[in-house]
């Protein structure tokens, strides 16, 4: 806060319905990704690496695991004296228990939290996107434009633009129009759901929005249109890098497979922009004399005695002799017994695949295995 | 919480890990790719319930101070627990032959006096094992011993534990303590792990300092066996005393066998270390890895057989790495052949294509070398 007067609020209340059993007991931001991470490690590490050191995390759906996970702020180095990760689930108030009615309402209900820090800028983030971004650069852009609101945008293929919230800009990057999922898109600049607001303006807008019964209390539907309608200085900041919103089993699988491409834009091994996560007390990886390992990402604590190809293997997984794992994502503490064969599957945490069991197929849909198969 | 102060002692002069020890104290040496030797004693202490720890450092404290930090990663409570890193601060008394354990204890006696715990548990930073000191303390109290010495009965003392201390036992009673010179195969090797009352410990240290300025703690113990009740406590689990480069190499190599490693690693008794936040390890399309232990953050594109690969190591295409230990953050360029070698940290191997030792003679490549 002292360095940039900016506080971050991460919207992490989403369920991720299309991730099925992966999100039946945990919110989408806590879903595993990339061999050792949870998705929310990305925005939290980006904050830590960008010197954004006070972070509120707004949780709602199945938030117990997510709350206890993010509350341990030392994982991201956000535990210095003036830093912190603050867990903000809905709370009981004078007026009753208030669920967050929308993305903007989640912030409105925590105006008192933000006011304690009296920031000049508030950075709004989503807890379920995978990307590496230097928010300090975005803030510099915001200040250089003397902007009231800056929205991070990504250039998407024109033919896919109608799936996104599209920003139409002038030659100075000022946003002149915002269209949600337009049938005939005029530009390919898609909103990434990452905003820097001047807090005093956002605060006023949120209070007006709260009083408006017709509002959906949503940034995209209500707050941003109001900023544009009232001629506030709204600017786009172009992000050029890997960004993924993993909403489905197949997109989660794809995002994991992207990491096996050595030219992937995410580069988790870049020591200047590490992604931090839980520090699990475990061993190094044991690759036995019977193992065959090829084009795969494997994390600490694994014992590999079988064949692993084109796969992402999380912490403490055991793959026994004669087992074959191909084109798959295997989450922590999974055991794949002797002779089992899996292909194009995601195996959820702690699942056991019995001797000789065969799952998945060479070119079918990606299958989620969330229960033991013995 | 145990009513015992934990003391991590430093190695005596018989413990020499050639090459590696030039750059750091022995407890700070990288082990099994992921750990440093001191992680084992630190984890054993905190897993046993010790929360007040004094770690004595013989020399070059920088790497140990950095690794131990506040001790939070070992589960030392930041308010109620305490981790002190101590060394002999008086220059003329801590150089050369005067740099021994008794001297370090004498110079830091005030911190031992100020502790409140009734007992001390002393264990060294060069032993790799998974040991519950609470059990030793229980046995010590139950036996009514003055001093309890932990030992391991080994059948390869003629090779593996040279320079370590060996116990002559009469039942459980320790009759004598002498340096193992390798004359016999079966011996009771002292793990330099002791339990006694804090008061007795302070008395012994003070007496030793009065007798001779070259007296070490082992000398004190040897001369105590006739006057005090010194009992042995047998440790039966996996154990390696890292007292030479060869032993360091062998201990790493034997742990590549997962059946052996399982004797040391157990989820109920985790070995903690400082996280480096490395990404998972990437194995390339041409990687061939067999019977090896590999840490996180590596990039493996060549052949690796019977090796320990430390954190953040790159093994490029066309490499053949066999029977070797590669310490963290080393880069091995394309088509390099390495056999029977210990390659220290942050080495860059680009121009030399053959680094080959044999069973008799290990090759050691020094830290930050460019070859």
XYZ file of C-alpha atoms in Angstrom:
745
model
C 0.000 0.000 0.000
C 2.768 2.383 0.922
C 4.416 1.958 -2.462
C 1.484 2.407 -4.804
C -1.581 3.274 -2.749
C -3.428 0.437 -4.473
C -5.372 -2.360 -2.826
C -6.595 -5.466 -4.651
C -9.955 -7.194 -4.325
C -10.179 -10.685 -5.807
C -13.633 -11.931 -6.779
C -13.499 -15.579 -5.809
C -17.087 -16.506 -5.172
C -17.723 -18.424 -8.386
C -18.843 -21.996 -8.420
C -17.629 -23.168 -11.820
C -20.651 -25.389 -12.419
C -19.205 -26.897 -15.595
C -16.293 -28.335 -13.700
C -18.774 -30.783 -12.145
C -17.349 -32.862 -9.296
C -14.149 -30.821 -9.144
C -16.179 -27.979 -7.691
C -18.825 -29.892 -5.752
C -17.069 -29.105 -2.473
C -14.600 -26.375 -3.399
C -14.968 -23.078 -5.219
C -13.457 -22.756 -8.675
C -10.507 -20.552 -7.607
C -9.288 -23.429 -5.411
C -9.253 -25.955 -8.265
C -5.837 -27.501 -8.917
C -3.796 -26.518 -11.937
C -0.315 -27.049 -13.372
C 1.099 -29.850 -11.244
C 1.226 -28.031 -7.916
C -0.904 -24.909 -7.934
C -4.465 -23.822 -7.286
C -5.894 -21.329 -9.775
C -6.028 -18.497 -7.225
C -2.242 -18.780 -6.746
C -1.946 -16.882 -10.041
C -3.701 -13.621 -9.099
C -2.232 -13.800 -5.577
C 1.318 -14.329 -6.871
C 0.804 -11.589 -9.454
C -0.184 -9.257 -6.612
C 2.874 -10.221 -4.570
C 5.174 -9.839 -7.585
C 3.597 -6.475 -8.509
C 4.030 -5.013 -4.995
C 0.291 -5.075 -4.380
C 0.483 -6.184 -0.762
C -3.015 -5.784 0.656
C -5.468 -8.181 -0.932
C -9.096 -8.837 -0.046
C -10.533 -12.137 -1.278
C -14.307 -12.206 -1.738
C -15.569 -15.728 -1.318
C -19.043 -17.174 -1.302
C -19.719 -20.589 -2.851
C -18.295 -23.517 -0.783
C -15.727 -21.230 0.730
C -14.345 -23.202 3.700
C -11.357 -24.682 1.887
C -10.737 -21.530 -0.143
C -10.933 -19.305 2.952
C -8.485 -21.402 4.937
C -6.212 -21.679 1.898
C -5.866 -17.965 1.162
C -5.808 -16.884 4.803
C -2.283 -18.295 5.113
C -0.785 -15.249 3.474
C 2.857 -16.219 4.076
C 2.531 -18.601 1.121
C 2.651 -15.632 -1.227
C 4.995 -13.553 0.906
C 2.066 -11.296 1.770
C 2.719 -11.553 5.508
C 4.971 -8.564 6.120
C 3.865 -6.072 8.740
C 1.748 -3.885 6.491
C 0.692 -6.663 4.073
C -2.059 -9.207 4.231
C -4.569 -11.419 2.526
C -7.999 -10.798 4.021
C -10.798 -13.316 3.586
C -14.144 -11.647 3.022
C -17.114 -14.005 2.821
C -20.662 -12.582 3.123
C -21.599 -11.648 6.669
C -24.608 -11.039 8.831
C -25.480 -7.386 9.128
C -28.074 -5.200 10.838
C -30.228 -5.649 7.768
C -29.899 -9.443 7.830
C -27.561 -11.891 6.155
C -26.420 -10.513 2.824
C -25.269 -12.873 0.107
C -23.216 -11.161 -2.572
C -25.789 -10.372 -5.261
C -23.254 -9.638 -7.963
C -19.617 -8.758 -8.561
C -20.163 -5.096 -7.720
C -22.292 -5.883 -4.675
C -19.451 -7.972 -3.252
C -17.306 -4.822 -3.225
C -20.156 -2.603 -1.994
C -20.661 -4.828 1.022
C -16.985 -4.413 1.876
C -16.641 -0.649 1.497
C -15.912 -0.513 5.229
C -12.992 -2.922 4.733
C -11.500 -0.843 1.913
C -12.021 2.429 3.762
C -9.789 1.186 6.608
C -6.856 1.346 4.199
C -7.945 4.543 2.458
C -6.426 3.584 -0.920
C -6.282 5.850 -3.936
C -6.741 2.954 -6.364
C -8.590 -0.333 -6.161
C -7.600 -3.230 -8.393
C -10.466 -5.646 -9.091
C -9.393 -9.167 -10.076
C -10.980 -12.492 -10.787
C -9.889 -15.499 -8.761
C -10.313 -18.016 -11.541
C -8.023 -16.878 -14.348
C -4.596 -18.285 -15.181
C -2.080 -15.664 -16.328
C 0.973 -13.720 -15.235
C 0.536 -9.948 -15.204
C 2.448 -7.027 -13.759
C -0.293 -4.877 -12.246
C 2.290 -2.157 -11.560
C 2.584 -1.620 -15.319
C -1.179 -1.394 -15.626
C -1.257 1.184 -12.829
C 1.459 3.219 -14.566
C -0.694 3.204 -17.716
C -3.718 4.252 -15.641
C -1.817 7.180 -14.165
C -0.251 8.228 -17.479
C -3.735 8.496 -19.001
C -5.045 10.282 -15.968
C -7.776 7.646 -16.132
C -10.722 7.072 -13.816
C -10.959 3.432 -14.793
C -8.553 1.191 -16.703
C -9.667 -2.175 -18.058
C -7.159 -4.859 -19.046
C -8.019 -6.233 -22.481
C -6.835 -9.138 -24.544
C -6.872 -9.356 -28.329
C -8.961 -12.417 -29.197
C -9.537 -13.908 -32.672
C -12.232 -11.806 -34.383
C -14.436 -14.841 -34.984
C -14.537 -15.560 -31.245
C -15.091 -11.937 -30.215
C -18.844 -12.390 -29.900
C -18.254 -14.662 -26.875
C -16.646 -11.844 -24.862
C -17.309 -8.410 -23.446
C -15.788 -6.254 -26.196
C -14.226 -2.813 -25.748
C -14.331 -0.361 -28.621
C -11.532 2.185 -28.279
C -10.322 5.339 -29.969
C -6.735 5.879 -31.133
C -5.638 6.884 -27.601
C -6.905 3.579 -26.106
C -9.813 5.419 -24.541
C -12.857 3.169 -24.414
C -15.800 4.744 -26.220
C -18.154 1.810 -26.098
C -18.568 -1.493 -24.274
C -20.603 -4.309 -25.800
C -21.350 -7.530 -23.924
C -21.145 -10.514 -26.315
C -21.943 -8.489 -29.472
C -23.351 -10.376 -32.503
C -21.403 -8.048 -34.829
C -18.223 -7.151 -32.908
C -16.483 -3.923 -33.932
C -13.221 -4.814 -32.246
C -11.448 -7.842 -30.828
C -10.417 -6.310 -27.512
C -11.982 -8.538 -24.870
C -12.295 -7.477 -21.254
C -10.242 -9.690 -18.913
C -12.311 -8.715 -15.885
C -9.313 -6.843 -14.451
C -10.001 -3.229 -13.492
C -8.171 -0.387 -11.814
C -10.589 2.192 -10.398
C -9.978 5.457 -8.637
C -11.483 4.446 -5.330
C -13.420 7.651 -4.620
C -15.263 7.379 -7.948
C -15.920 3.660 -7.608
C -17.131 4.140 -4.047
C -19.715 6.753 -5.145
C -20.819 4.600 -8.047
C -21.259 1.534 -5.805
C -23.391 3.463 -3.339
C -25.633 4.669 -6.175
C -25.795 1.146 -7.558
C -26.805 -0.330 -4.217
C -29.846 1.941 -4.065
C -30.936 0.954 -7.561
C -33.307 -2.025 -7.298
C -33.212 -2.596 -11.053
C -29.449 -3.127 -11.032
C -27.838 -6.539 -11.338
C -25.006 -5.126 -9.159
C -22.493 -6.308 -11.723
C -19.322 -4.583 -12.959
C -19.886 -5.462 -16.619
C -23.608 -4.768 -16.684
C -23.890 -1.748 -14.394
C -20.752 -0.079 -13.090
C -18.680 0.107 -16.283
C -21.663 1.312 -18.392
C -22.273 4.028 -15.799
C -18.650 5.157 -16.011
C -18.942 5.337 -19.810
C -22.351 7.035 -19.781
C -21.089 9.738 -17.452
C -18.012 10.384 -19.640
C -15.492 9.199 -17.113
C -12.003 8.617 -18.474
C -12.093 4.865 -19.178
C -8.994 3.377 -20.825
C -8.015 -0.009 -22.169
C -4.668 -1.576 -21.267
C -3.603 -4.231 -23.738
C -2.240 -7.421 -22.216
C -0.013 -9.537 -24.366
C 0.544 -12.962 -22.859
C -0.975 -16.268 -21.845
C -4.450 -15.957 -20.312
C -6.966 -18.669 -19.719
C -10.351 -18.894 -18.065
C -10.833 -22.594 -17.393
C -14.569 -23.042 -17.214
C -14.925 -26.628 -18.363
C -13.257 -29.999 -17.909
C -11.860 -29.846 -21.435
C -10.518 -26.301 -21.068
C -8.924 -27.228 -17.726
C -7.299 -30.212 -19.428
C -6.131 -28.039 -22.334
C -4.675 -25.407 -20.024
C -2.655 -28.128 -18.290
C -1.509 -29.555 -21.626
C -0.421 -26.052 -22.710
C 2.323 -26.302 -20.076
C 3.927 -29.215 -21.934
C 4.555 -26.994 -24.932
C 7.990 -25.596 -24.148
C 7.090 -22.369 -25.892
C 3.957 -21.895 -23.786
C 3.467 -18.278 -22.830
C 3.116 -18.995 -19.122
C 6.674 -20.220 -18.337
C 6.257 -21.402 -14.759
C 10.025 -21.769 -14.419
C 10.709 -18.039 -14.766
C 12.454 -17.250 -11.475
C 11.761 -13.544 -11.786
C 7.999 -14.123 -11.632
C 7.430 -17.210 -9.546
C 3.990 -18.543 -8.848
C 3.814 -19.261 -5.133
C 1.656 -21.896 -3.541
C 1.219 -24.110 -0.514
C 4.496 -25.598 0.767
C 3.705 -29.285 1.179
C 6.107 -31.279 3.361
C 7.013 -34.093 1.021
C 9.942 -35.833 -0.630
C 11.638 -35.349 -3.990
C 10.364 -37.420 -6.929
C 11.359 -41.055 -7.122
C 11.610 -42.345 -10.674
C 12.241 -46.078 -10.372
C 14.128 -48.415 -12.653
C 10.888 -49.558 -14.309
C 9.637 -46.053 -15.112
C 9.349 -44.370 -18.483
C 8.722 -40.665 -18.379
C 8.285 -38.493 -21.435
C 7.056 -34.969 -22.166
C 5.480 -34.557 -18.760
C 5.391 -32.275 -15.787
C 5.833 -34.085 -12.468
C 5.749 -32.631 -8.990
C 7.541 -33.461 -5.754
C 6.476 -36.436 -3.691
C 5.599 -38.604 -6.696
C 6.732 -42.187 -7.002
C 6.741 -43.193 -10.656
C 7.272 -46.843 -11.555
C 5.032 -46.940 -14.624
C 4.857 -45.135 -17.944
C 3.953 -41.450 -18.057
C 3.558 -39.609 -21.346
C 2.227 -36.135 -22.171
C 0.787 -35.704 -18.703
C 0.736 -33.381 -15.718
C 1.258 -35.216 -12.414
C 0.584 -33.386 -9.130
C 2.087 -33.765 -5.643
C 2.445 -37.183 -3.974
C 0.998 -39.272 -6.814
C 1.953 -42.952 -7.012
C 2.039 -44.635 -10.417
C 2.806 -48.307 -9.981
C 4.770 -50.648 -12.183
C 3.152 -51.469 -15.502
C 0.586 -48.642 -15.240
C 0.246 -46.315 -18.226
C -0.728 -42.674 -17.963
C -1.072 -40.777 -21.211
C -2.422 -37.325 -22.100
C -3.827 -36.954 -18.608
C -3.962 -34.654 -15.603
C -3.473 -36.490 -12.314
C -4.238 -34.438 -9.184
C -2.582 -34.844 -5.740
C -2.465 -38.105 -3.797
C -3.844 -40.236 -6.606
C -2.737 -43.867 -6.737
C -2.702 -45.667 -10.087
C -2.168 -49.329 -9.444
C -0.266 -51.929 -11.440
C -1.295 -52.397 -15.009
C -3.975 -49.667 -14.981
C -4.192 -47.552 -18.136
C -5.584 -44.030 -18.340
C -5.782 -41.769 -21.335
C -7.204 -38.247 -21.828
C -8.624 -38.039 -18.320
C -8.483 -35.714 -15.346
C -8.213 -37.687 -12.115
C -9.385 -35.774 -9.047
C -7.454 -35.540 -5.775
C -7.060 -38.712 -3.748
C -8.704 -41.073 -6.244
C -7.426 -44.653 -6.523
C -7.404 -46.448 -9.870
C -7.320 -50.198 -9.300
C -5.131 -52.897 -10.845
C -5.631 -53.257 -14.558
C -8.488 -50.725 -14.770
C -8.646 -48.968 -18.131
C -10.138 -45.471 -18.392
C -10.513 -42.845 -21.091
C -9.910 -43.204 -24.784
C -7.535 -42.108 -27.496
C -9.710 -39.413 -29.008
C -12.912 -39.128 -27.021
C -14.103 -36.320 -24.789
C -11.918 -35.573 -21.786
C -13.283 -37.597 -18.898
C -13.267 -36.527 -15.251
C -12.606 -39.364 -12.810
C -13.729 -38.169 -9.391
C -14.342 -41.478 -7.612
C -12.204 -44.542 -6.996
C -12.325 -47.094 -9.844
C -11.308 -50.434 -8.498
C 5.849 -29.871 24.165
C 8.912 -31.626 25.590
C 10.602 -30.340 28.697
C 13.875 -30.377 26.799
C 16.115 -27.833 25.171
C 17.274 -28.905 21.715
C 20.939 -28.446 20.855
C 22.126 -29.095 17.321
C 25.831 -29.670 17.759
C 28.481 -29.257 15.141
C 30.726 -31.934 13.736
C 34.064 -32.786 15.278
C 37.263 -32.761 13.258
C 36.946 -36.363 12.115
C 34.026 -35.479 9.866
C 35.366 -34.304 6.524
C 33.244 -34.044 3.413
C 35.964 -33.182 0.950
C 35.177 -30.444 -1.551
C 31.609 -29.679 -0.499
C 32.671 -28.540 2.981
C 34.910 -25.864 1.576
C 31.876 -23.736 0.746
C 29.550 -24.343 3.681
C 29.374 -26.036 7.060
C 28.535 -29.733 6.721
C 24.938 -29.427 7.990
C 24.227 -27.011 5.125
C 25.219 -29.490 2.412
C 22.486 -30.315 -0.080
C 21.061 -33.814 0.322
C 18.861 -35.921 -1.932
C 18.202 -33.017 -4.278
C 15.658 -31.317 -2.094
C 17.058 -31.098 1.423
C 20.033 -29.864 3.353
C 21.535 -32.246 5.901
C 20.351 -30.141 8.828
C 16.691 -30.588 7.783
C 16.744 -34.069 9.297
C 17.814 -33.104 12.813
C 15.634 -29.972 12.752
C 12.557 -31.947 11.698
C 13.323 -34.673 14.225
C 13.562 -32.038 16.959
C 10.294 -30.275 16.142
C 8.425 -33.495 15.317
C 9.513 -34.747 18.751
C 8.025 -31.667 20.421
C 11.165 -29.595 21.034
C 10.356 -25.918 20.616
C 13.457 -24.212 21.996
C 16.409 -24.888 19.705
C 20.021 -23.770 19.716
C 21.899 -24.531 16.532
C 25.687 -24.314 16.807
C 27.547 -23.451 13.623
C 31.219 -24.229 13.268
C 32.117 -21.896 10.402
C 30.740 -19.979 7.430
C 27.314 -19.437 8.995
C 25.745 -17.559 6.034
C 24.155 -20.493 4.209
C 22.793 -22.037 7.405
C 21.361 -18.776 8.688
C 19.638 -18.254 5.351
C 18.277 -21.790 5.249
C 17.072 -21.936 8.857
C 15.580 -18.436 8.848
C 13.039 -18.047 11.619
C 12.471 -21.798 11.709
C 8.845 -21.348 10.741
C 9.123 -24.042 8.057
C 10.180 -26.487 10.750
C 7.048 -25.639 12.739
C 8.781 -23.550 15.384
C 6.142 -21.274 16.864
C 7.085 -17.670 16.145
C 6.047 -16.441 19.602
C 6.377 -19.355 22.029
C 9.203 -21.198 20.295
C 12.773 -20.090 19.813
C 15.516 -20.767 17.330
C 18.968 -19.397 18.050
C 21.882 -19.810 15.688
C 25.054 -19.648 17.753
C 28.748 -19.714 17.050
C 31.920 -18.886 18.900
C 32.106 -15.127 18.687
C 35.489 -14.712 20.301
C 37.928 -14.770 17.383
C 41.125 -15.961 18.998
C 39.314 -18.898 20.596
C 37.449 -20.137 17.546
C 40.149 -20.602 14.972
C 41.907 -23.831 14.072
C 42.137 -26.444 16.791
C 40.276 -24.256 19.277
C 37.127 -24.312 17.130
C 35.409 -27.227 18.839
C 32.060 -27.860 20.448
C 32.989 -27.224 24.093
C 34.390 -23.845 23.174
C 31.208 -22.882 21.358
C 29.115 -24.041 24.334
C 31.257 -22.103 26.810
C 31.014 -18.928 24.792
C 27.240 -19.232 24.645
C 26.660 -20.633 28.119
C 24.399 -17.750 29.139
C 21.726 -18.899 26.641
C 21.798 -22.431 27.987
C 21.674 -21.143 31.568
C 18.729 -18.896 30.759
C 16.657 -21.741 29.321
C 13.937 -23.179 31.502
C 13.835 -26.772 30.285
C 14.910 -29.544 32.628
C 16.645 -31.667 29.972
C 18.790 -31.190 26.897
C 18.652 -33.248 23.732
C 21.857 -32.902 21.747
C 22.014 -34.145 18.169
C 24.402 -33.372 15.321
C 23.727 -31.856 11.930
C 25.468 -34.514 9.856
C 23.265 -37.542 10.631
C 20.444 -38.466 8.257
C 17.690 -40.313 10.105
C 14.091 -40.060 11.251
C 14.167 -40.331 14.984
C 11.779 -39.559 17.803
C 13.835 -37.956 20.577
C 10.789 -37.990 22.853
C 11.155 -41.781 23.039
C 14.804 -41.380 24.012
C 13.878 -38.889 26.716
C 11.212 -41.267 28.060
C 13.732 -44.101 28.192
C 16.301 -41.827 29.803
C 13.878 -40.893 32.590
C 12.617 -44.454 33.015
C 16.184 -45.826 33.318
C 17.300 -43.197 35.753
C 20.406 -42.670 33.607
C 22.677 -39.657 33.947
C 23.411 -39.586 30.253
C 21.752 -41.518 27.422
C 23.708 -41.993 24.214
C 21.884 -43.037 21.043
C 23.701 -45.596 18.926
C 23.095 -47.753 15.937
C 24.458 -51.238 15.618
C 26.042 -51.530 12.180
C 27.799 -54.346 10.367
C 29.884 -52.208 8.037
C 31.839 -50.148 10.562
C 35.032 -51.131 8.783
C 33.948 -48.982 5.849
C 31.085 -46.626 6.533
C 31.521 -45.001 9.921
C 35.220 -44.227 10.083
C 35.970 -41.386 12.455
C 32.608 -41.739 14.195
C 32.490 -42.643 17.854
C 31.822 -46.235 18.836
C 30.429 -47.484 22.149
C 31.595 -50.474 24.156
C 28.420 -51.704 25.823
C 27.903 -53.849 28.870
C 24.199 -54.580 28.607
C 22.875 -51.088 28.056
C 25.611 -49.476 30.089
C 28.278 -47.648 28.120
C 31.688 -48.834 29.252
C 33.848 -46.833 26.883
C 33.639 -44.475 23.936
C 36.338 -44.546 21.283
C 36.836 -43.418 17.712
C 35.943 -46.050 15.135
C 39.126 -46.719 13.209
C 37.555 -49.462 11.128
C 39.124 -52.532 12.780
C 35.795 -54.317 13.228
C 32.697 -54.757 11.128
C 30.010 -54.934 13.802
C 30.041 -51.959 16.108
C 27.704 -49.777 18.090
C 28.163 -46.452 16.398
C 27.302 -43.421 18.498
C 24.992 -41.063 16.632
C 26.413 -38.251 18.795
C 22.870 -37.869 20.077
C 22.605 -37.436 23.835
C 19.993 -36.816 26.494
C 20.843 -35.528 29.959
C 19.682 -32.924 32.408
C 20.504 -29.373 31.432
C 22.326 -28.914 34.724
C 24.594 -31.907 34.125
C 25.297 -30.679 30.611
C 26.398 -27.277 31.910
C 28.535 -28.886 34.633
C 30.274 -31.168 32.140
C 31.005 -28.314 29.761
C 32.425 -26.144 32.527
C 34.579 -28.978 33.850
C 35.884 -29.735 30.377
C 36.920 -26.155 29.810
C 38.888 -26.237 33.033
C 40.710 -29.469 32.226
C 41.979 -28.577 28.749
C 41.278 -25.962 26.128
C 41.356 -28.736 23.539
C 38.790 -30.968 25.247
C 35.763 -31.797 23.104
C 32.384 -33.020 24.287
C 33.285 -36.533 23.257
C 36.375 -36.410 25.502
C 34.150 -35.338 28.376
C 31.813 -38.250 27.779
C 34.676 -40.731 27.523
C 35.967 -39.653 30.880
C 32.471 -39.683 32.405
C 31.645 -43.313 31.784
C 33.392 -44.394 34.978
C 31.808 -41.778 37.227
C 28.319 -41.378 35.752
C 25.629 -43.757 34.629
C 25.863 -43.542 30.851
C 23.288 -45.698 29.047
C 22.964 -46.643 25.395
C 19.711 -46.338 23.438
C 19.533 -48.294 20.217
C 18.089 -46.596 17.145
C 16.889 -49.135 14.614
C 15.674 -47.088 11.661
C 17.473 -45.841 8.574
C 20.609 -43.920 9.361
C 23.510 -42.404 7.486
C 26.383 -40.501 9.046
C 27.748 -38.128 6.445
C 31.381 -38.148 7.510
C 33.133 -38.173 4.135
C 32.490 -37.433 0.480
C 32.265 -41.179 -0.204
C 29.643 -41.670 2.517
C 27.747 -38.653 1.226
C 27.726 -40.219 -2.205
C 26.744 -43.683 -0.965
C 23.928 -42.391 1.246
C 22.429 -40.436 -1.642
C 22.778 -43.418 -3.959
C 21.229 -45.963 -1.618
C 18.200 -43.699 -1.212
C 17.473 -43.801 -4.952
C 16.033 -47.225 -4.111
C 12.499 -46.374 -3.045
C 12.375 -49.394 -0.730
C 15.281 -47.922 1.246
C 13.853 -44.406 1.066
C 10.613 -45.638 2.625
C 12.551 -46.511 5.791
C 13.518 -42.839 6.106
C 10.459 -41.035 4.791
C 7.096 -41.452 6.406
C 4.094 -39.152 6.175
C 3.687 -39.270 9.944
C 7.212 -37.939 10.366
C 7.691 -35.311 7.653
C 11.144 -33.923 6.906
C 10.708 -30.188 6.485
C 12.837 -27.885 4.411
C 12.775 -24.341 3.126
C 10.567 -24.052 0.051
C 12.068 -22.614 -3.067
C 8.740 -22.222 -4.888
C 10.049 -24.115 -7.894
C 7.717 -25.246 -10.652
C 7.194 -28.988 -11.152
C 9.968 -30.709 -13.082
C 9.609 -30.958 -16.845
C 10.702 -34.180 -18.563
C 11.254 -33.646 -22.268
C 10.295 -35.790 -25.254
C 13.731 -37.424 -25.327
C 14.140 -37.819 -21.579
C 15.053 -41.254 -20.279
C 15.117 -41.431 -16.528
C 15.699 -44.488 -14.424
C 16.214 -45.188 -10.734
C 16.760 -41.567 -9.802
C 15.622 -39.003 -7.271
C 14.731 -35.675 -8.783
C 13.803 -32.392 -7.125
C 11.398 -29.772 -8.453
C 12.216 -27.021 -10.906
C 14.347 -29.205 -13.185
C 14.348 -29.578 -16.918
C 15.391 -33.074 -17.949
C 15.883 -33.680 -21.668
C 18.616 -36.309 -21.655
C 19.373 -39.680 -20.079
C 19.605 -39.930 -16.302
C 20.335 -43.189 -14.509
C 21.039 -43.783 -10.798
C 21.304 -40.085 -10.044
C 20.268 -37.427 -7.596
C 19.232 -34.271 -9.413
C 18.888 -31.135 -7.261
C 16.406 -28.304 -7.569
C 16.445 -26.219 -10.698
C 18.964 -28.348 -12.596
C 18.936 -28.488 -16.398
C 20.032 -31.696 -18.126
C 20.114 -30.905 -21.839
C 19.484 -33.132 -24.850
C 21.964 -35.862 -25.617
C 23.366 -35.948 -22.060
C 24.138 -39.247 -20.371
C 24.274 -38.752 -16.624
C 24.955 -41.863 -14.591
C 25.715 -42.680 -10.937
C 26.111 -39.002 -10.108
C 24.844 -36.281 -7.811
C 24.062 -32.950 -9.409
C 23.511 -30.210 -6.838
C 20.875 -27.470 -7.250
C 20.844 -24.902 -10.047
C 23.558 -26.528 -12.116
C 23.306 -26.386 -15.899
C 24.529 -29.323 -17.968
C 24.811 -28.470 -21.661
C 24.039 -30.773 -24.615
C 25.757 -34.114 -25.162
C 27.638 -34.137 -21.846
C 28.612 -37.471 -20.304
C 28.881 -37.501 -16.510
C 29.650 -40.632 -14.504
C 30.544 -41.123 -10.844
C 30.659 -37.419 -10.145
C 29.442 -34.963 -7.554
C 28.768 -31.653 -9.270
C 28.363 -28.801 -6.775
C 25.772 -25.990 -6.959
C 25.424 -23.447 -9.765
C 27.990 -25.063 -12.040
C 27.724 -24.434 -15.782
C 29.023 -27.275 -17.933
C 29.133 -26.297 -21.539
C 32.461 -26.997 -23.174
C 33.702 -30.065 -21.360
C 31.801 -33.092 -22.642
C 33.213 -35.850 -20.423
C 33.291 -35.831 -16.652
C 33.959 -39.411 -15.759
C 35.057 -40.931 -12.482
C 34.850 -44.554 -11.452
C 33.930 -46.751 -8.489
C 37.270 -46.049 -6.888
C 37.497 -42.355 -7.503
C 34.658 -39.857 -7.553
C 35.050 -36.662 -9.547
C 34.096 -33.505 -7.673
C 33.288 -30.315 -9.590
C 33.433 -27.234 -7.422
C 30.718 -24.685 -6.741
C 29.979 -22.092 -9.430
C 32.587 -23.629 -11.725
C 32.350 -22.802 -15.440
C 33.669 -25.633 -17.556
